[in-house]
Amino acid sequence: MDGNSFENWFKNTLPKPDDNSLIVLHYHSRRLERVPTNASG
């Protein structure tokens, strides 16, 4: 699952939390640019 898929799933799956709710997530940040390789010269 990529970052966009997760974000869409999360927004559409989770109901609106109550004011006193706390949501804790741990996920790795998205890489916006590809890491350069030898072939990208």
C-alpha positions as a printed Julia matrix, in Angstrom:
41×3 Matrix{Float64}:
   0.0    0.0     0.0
   1.41   3.38   -0.92
   0.97   6.67    0.93
  -1.93   7.92   -1.21
  -3.84   4.67   -0.81
  -3.34   4.72    2.95
  -4.42   8.35    3.24
  -7.58   7.72    1.22
  -8.36   4.55    3.18
  -7.85   6.37    6.49
 -10.03   9.35    5.57
 -12.85   7.14    4.26
 -12.72   4.43    6.93
 -12.43   6.38   10.13
 -15.64   8.06   11.3
 -15.38  11.59   12.61
 -13.91  11.22   16.12
 -15.38  12.82   19.2
 -13.8   16.03   20.5
 -12.05  14.12   23.31
 -10.66  11.41   21.03
  -6.99  10.77   20.46
  -5.64   9.0    17.39
  -2.03   7.83   17.4
  -0.45   6.83   14.12
   3.03   5.74   13.29
   3.8    5.51    9.64
   6.78   6.42    7.57
   6.71   9.66    5.65
   6.37   9.6     1.9
   9.33  10.04   -0.33
   8.38  12.69   -2.87
  11.41  12.18   -5.08
  13.13   8.98   -6.08
  16.55   8.28   -4.68
  19.2    8.75   -7.39
  20.79   5.59   -8.75
  23.8    4.94  -10.97
  21.45   4.76  -13.97
  19.96   8.23  -13.33
  23.26   9.98  -14.31
